[in-house]
Amino acid sequence: LKAGIICRPQPAGVASPPAALPSPDLLLLVSDDPALASGLRAAGVPVDGRSPHGDGQGPLRACGHRGALVDLRADPGRGLDLLAGLRHRAPDLPLLALLAPAGDDDLPARAAAAGADDFCILQADLGELLARVRWRLRRPAGASAVVVGHLVLDPATGQVRRGGRLLDLPRRQHE
């Protein structure tokens, strides 16, 4: 398994995941939009596409994936539940929520509360989405602290310190 991705054991009576785990470079894409998966693959992003409605194999798993993109456009309530479940099962997995251009104004805040690290509003072309996905996937696991003057950023813990004092920043701000 890729470092930093945690898979919790399944309770008794719940089907185990398949024996073969996905490549650690795969992006878990949770969407019913086949054009989205095709567009990401055509742009060179390796994608493991899953339906937000499940495949009859139990809870959605993020074992072995590099990050997850959860599409909230068709069913925001279901997508928020999936984000929360993924965050619970894989606390260190980068999660990106995909939103519709026009919709619920507080959905980005609700996505963040459910566990999303970032969100992207899907426009006609995939340019911004691809940039955000690539940025998320290239974040190094276990990177050393970054020091700039009196500021110290620890990417492994997400903590930011100024002059030795811990700053209370939302997760998205320190990234």
C-alpha positions as a LaTeX table, in Angstrom:
\begin{tabular}{lrrr}
\hline
Residue & $x$ (\AA) & $y$ (\AA) & $z$ (\AA) \\
\hline
Leu1 & 0.00 & 0.00 & 0.00 \\
Lys2 & 1.04 & 3.59 & $-0.58$ \\
Ala3 & 2.33 & 5.26 & 2.56 \\
Gly4 & $-0.21$ & 7.43 & 4.28 \\
Ile5 & $-3.26$ & 5.60 & 2.97 \\
Ile6 & $-5.04$ & 3.72 & 5.71 \\
Cys7 & $-7.50$ & 0.92 & 5.11 \\
Arg8 & $-9.61$ & $-0.12$ & 8.06 \\
Pro9 & $-10.48$ & $-3.81$ & 8.51 \\
Gln10 & $-13.99$ & $-4.81$ & 7.57 \\
Pro11 & $-16.46$ & $-5.87$ & 10.25 \\
Ala12 & $-17.48$ & $-9.52$ & 10.38 \\
Gly13 & $-19.96$ & $-10.45$ & 7.69 \\
Val14 & $-18.86$ & $-7.71$ & 5.26 \\
Ala15 & $-17.27$ & $-8.82$ & 2.00 \\
Ser16 & $-13.51$ & $-8.27$ & 1.75 \\
Pro17 & $-12.08$ & $-6.12$ & $-1.02$ \\
Pro18 & $-10.68$ & $-7.87$ & $-4.08$ \\
Ala19 & $-7.21$ & $-9.34$ & $-3.54$ \\
Ala20 & $-5.59$ & $-7.16$ & $-6.22$ \\
Leu21 & $-5.14$ & $-3.54$ & $-5.16$ \\
Pro22 & $-5.06$ & $-0.75$ & $-7.73$ \\
Ser23 & $-1.85$ & 0.91 & $-8.85$ \\
Pro24 & $-0.71$ & 3.56 & $-6.34$ \\
Asp25 & $-0.79$ & 6.17 & $-9.11$ \\
Leu26 & $-4.52$ & 5.77 & $-9.75$ \\
Leu27 & $-7.02$ & 8.48 & $-8.99$ \\
Leu28 & $-10.24$ & 7.12 & $-7.51$ \\
Leu29 & $-13.01$ & 8.81 & $-9.51$ \\
Val30 & $-16.50$ & 8.55 & $-8.03$ \\
Ser31 & $-18.88$ & 9.70 & $-10.75$ \\
Asp32 & $-21.66$ & 8.52 & $-13.04$ \\
Asp33 & $-20.26$ & 10.68 & $-15.87$ \\
Pro34 & $-18.37$ & 8.44 & $-18.35$ \\
Ala35 & $-17.21$ & 11.51 & $-20.31$ \\
Leu36 & $-15.40$ & 12.78 & $-17.22$ \\
Ala37 & $-13.47$ & 9.53 & $-16.81$ \\
Ser38 & $-12.68$ & 9.47 & $-20.54$ \\
Gly39 & $-11.49$ & 13.08 & $-20.49$ \\
Leu40 & $-9.20$ & 12.47 & $-17.51$ \\
Arg41 & $-7.77$ & 9.31 & $-19.10$ \\
Ala42 & $-7.25$ & 11.11 & $-22.44$ \\
Ala43 & $-5.27$ & 13.77 & $-20.56$ \\
Gly44 & $-3.00$ & 11.10 & $-19.09$ \\
Val45 & $-4.53$ & 10.81 & $-15.61$ \\
Pro46 & $-4.81$ & 7.14 & $-14.58$ \\
Val47 & $-8.37$ & 6.73 & $-13.29$ \\
Asp48 & $-10.19$ & 4.00 & $-11.38$ \\
Gly49 & $-13.82$ & 4.92 & $-12.08$ \\
Arg50 & $-16.57$ & 3.93 & $-9.63$ \\
Ser51 & $-20.26$ & 4.70 & $-9.45$ \\
Pro52 & $-21.44$ & 6.73 & $-6.46$ \\
His53 & $-24.30$ & 4.25 & $-6.20$ \\
Gly54 & $-21.99$ & 1.34 & $-5.41$ \\
Asp55 & $-21.16$ & $-1.77$ & $-7.30$ \\
Gly56 & $-22.63$ & $-4.30$ & $-4.88$ \\
Gln57 & $-19.20$ & $-4.91$ & $-3.31$ \\
Gly58 & $-19.70$ & $-3.07$ & $-0.03$ \\
Pro59 & $-18.41$ & 0.34 & 1.02 \\
Leu60 & $-16.30$ & 2.40 & $-1.35$ \\
Arg61 & $-12.61$ & 1.82 & $-0.68$ \\
Ala62 & $-9.64$ & 4.08 & $-1.33$ \\
Cys63 & $-6.90$ & 1.54 & $-0.62$ \\
Gly64 & $-3.92$ & 2.00 & $-2.88$ \\
His65 & $-5.20$ & 5.15 & $-4.61$ \\
Arg66 & $-3.19$ & 8.34 & $-4.79$ \\
Gly67 & $-6.23$ & 10.58 & $-4.32$ \\
Ala68 & $-9.98$ & 10.71 & $-4.90$ \\
Leu69 & $-12.26$ & 12.94 & $-6.96$ \\
Val70 & $-15.90$ & 12.79 & $-5.85$ \\
Asp71 & $-18.49$ & 14.22 & $-8.26$ \\
Leu72 & $-21.21$ & 16.12 & $-6.36$ \\
Arg73 & $-22.99$ & 17.44 & $-9.46$ \\
Ala74 & $-25.78$ & 14.88 & $-9.83$ \\
Asp75 & $-26.45$ & 13.92 & $-6.21$ \\
Pro76 & $-24.76$ & 16.25 & $-3.70$ \\
Gly77 & $-26.20$ & 14.47 & $-0.65$ \\
Arg78 & $-24.83$ & 11.07 & $-1.73$ \\
Gly79 & $-21.51$ & 12.65 & $-2.68$ \\
Leu80 & $-21.15$ & 14.33 & 0.72 \\
Asp81 & $-21.82$ & 10.99 & 2.43 \\
Leu82 & $-19.15$ & 9.35 & 0.25 \\
Leu83 & $-16.64$ & 12.12 & 1.06 \\
Ala84 & $-17.25$ & 11.63 & 4.79 \\
Gly85 & $-16.84$ & 7.85 & 4.46 \\
Leu86 & $-13.63$ & 8.16 & 2.47 \\
Arg87 & $-12.21$ & 10.67 & 4.95 \\
His88 & $-13.04$ & 8.29 & 7.82 \\
Arg89 & $-11.45$ & 5.25 & 6.13 \\
Ala90 & $-8.44$ & 7.06 & 4.62 \\
Pro91 & $-7.68$ & 10.18 & 6.70 \\
Asp92 & $-4.56$ & 11.13 & 4.71 \\
Leu93 & $-5.99$ & 10.60 & 1.23 \\
Pro94 & $-6.29$ & 13.85 & $-0.78$ \\
Leu95 & $-9.99$ & 14.37 & $-1.56$ \\
Leu96 & $-11.26$ & 16.72 & $-4.26$ \\
Ala97 & $-14.98$ & 17.53 & $-4.69$ \\
Leu98 & $-16.34$ & 18.32 & $-8.14$ \\
Leu99 & $-19.19$ & 20.87 & $-8.24$ \\
Ala100 & $-21.58$ & 22.15 & $-10.90$ \\
Pro101 & $-21.12$ & 25.75 & $-12.20$ \\
Ala102 & $-24.50$ & 26.84 & $-10.87$ \\
Gly103 & $-25.94$ & 25.38 & $-7.74$ \\
Asp104 & $-25.95$ & 25.37 & $-3.99$ \\
Asp105 & $-23.82$ & 28.30 & $-2.75$ \\
Asp106 & $-22.89$ & 26.58 & 0.50 \\
Leu107 & $-21.94$ & 23.25 & $-1.13$ \\
Pro108 & $-18.17$ & 24.03 & $-1.08$ \\
Ala109 & $-18.35$ & 24.61 & 2.69 \\
Arg110 & $-20.41$ & 21.45 & 3.19 \\
Ala111 & $-17.92$ & 19.48 & 1.08 \\
Ala112 & $-15.05$ & 20.78 & 3.24 \\
Ala113 & $-16.96$ & 19.84 & 6.39 \\
Ala114 & $-17.48$ & 16.33 & 4.97 \\
Gly115 & $-13.74$ & 15.95 & 4.43 \\
Ala116 & $-12.83$ & 17.43 & 1.03 \\
Asp117 & $-9.42$ & 19.09 & 0.89 \\
Asp118 & $-10.38$ & 21.18 & $-2.12$ \\
Phe119 & $-13.13$ & 21.62 & $-4.68$ \\
Cys120 & $-13.34$ & 22.47 & $-8.34$ \\
Ile121 & $-16.26$ & 23.84 & $-10.34$ \\
Leu122 & $-16.38$ & 21.94 & $-13.62$ \\
Gln123 & $-16.48$ & 24.27 & $-16.61$ \\
Ala124 & $-16.81$ & 23.35 & $-20.28$ \\
Asp125 & $-13.17$ & 22.28 & $-20.55$ \\
Leu126 & $-11.23$ & 20.18 & $-18.08$ \\
Gly127 & $-8.25$ & 22.57 & $-17.78$ \\
Glu128 & $-8.70$ & 23.73 & $-14.18$ \\
Leu129 & $-9.80$ & 20.29 & $-13.00$ \\
Leu130 & $-6.73$ & 18.67 & $-14.58$ \\
Ala131 & $-4.45$ & 21.25 & $-12.97$ \\
Arg132 & $-5.97$ & 20.64 & $-9.52$ \\
Val133 & $-5.89$ & 16.85 & $-9.88$ \\
Arg134 & $-2.26$ & 16.88 & $-11.04$ \\
Trp135 & $-1.31$ & 19.20 & $-8.19$ \\
Arg136 & $-2.99$ & 16.86 & $-5.67$ \\
Leu137 & $-1.36$ & 13.75 & $-7.14$ \\
Arg138 & 2.16 & 15.15 & $-7.15$ \\
Arg139 & 2.15 & 16.12 & $-3.47$ \\
Pro140 & 5.01 & 14.11 & $-1.99$ \\
Ala141 & 4.21 & 11.73 & 0.84 \\
Gly142 & 6.34 & 12.32 & 3.91 \\
Ala143 & 7.92 & 15.51 & 2.57 \\
Ser144 & 10.17 & 17.41 & 4.93 \\
Ala145 & 9.22 & 20.72 & 6.51 \\
Val146 & 9.38 & 23.89 & 4.44 \\
Val147 & 10.98 & 26.87 & 6.17 \\
Val148 & 10.56 & 30.46 & 4.99 \\
Gly149 & 11.86 & 33.04 & 7.44 \\
His150 & 9.96 & 32.53 & 10.70 \\
Leu151 & 7.33 & 30.27 & 9.08 \\
Val152 & 7.61 & 26.48 & 9.18 \\
Leu153 & 5.17 & 24.27 & 7.24 \\
Asp154 & 5.12 & 20.55 & 7.96 \\
Pro155 & 3.35 & 18.88 & 4.99 \\
Ala156 & 3.15 & 15.55 & 6.82 \\
Thr157 & 1.07 & 16.96 & 9.69 \\
Gly158 & $-0.35$ & 20.06 & 8.01 \\
Gln159 & 0.89 & 22.20 & 10.88 \\
Val160 & 2.15 & 25.75 & 10.33 \\
Arg161 & 4.27 & 27.49 & 12.94 \\
Arg162 & 5.43 & 31.10 & 13.11 \\
Gly163 & 8.27 & 31.80 & 15.50 \\
Gly164 & 7.72 & 28.39 & 17.08 \\
Arg165 & 4.03 & 29.09 & 17.79 \\
Leu166 & 1.41 & 26.84 & 16.16 \\
Leu167 & $-1.01$ & 28.74 & 13.89 \\
Asp168 & $-4.63$ & 27.60 & 13.75 \\
Leu169 & $-5.31$ & 27.45 & 9.98 \\
Pro170 & $-7.99$ & 25.55 & 8.08 \\
Arg171 & $-6.50$ & 22.59 & 6.20 \\
Arg172 & $-7.02$ & 24.20 & 2.80 \\
Gln173 & $-5.19$ & 27.39 & 3.79 \\
His174 & $-1.91$ & 25.74 & 4.68 \\
Glu175 & $-1.75$ & 23.95 & 1.34 \\
\hline
\end{tabular}
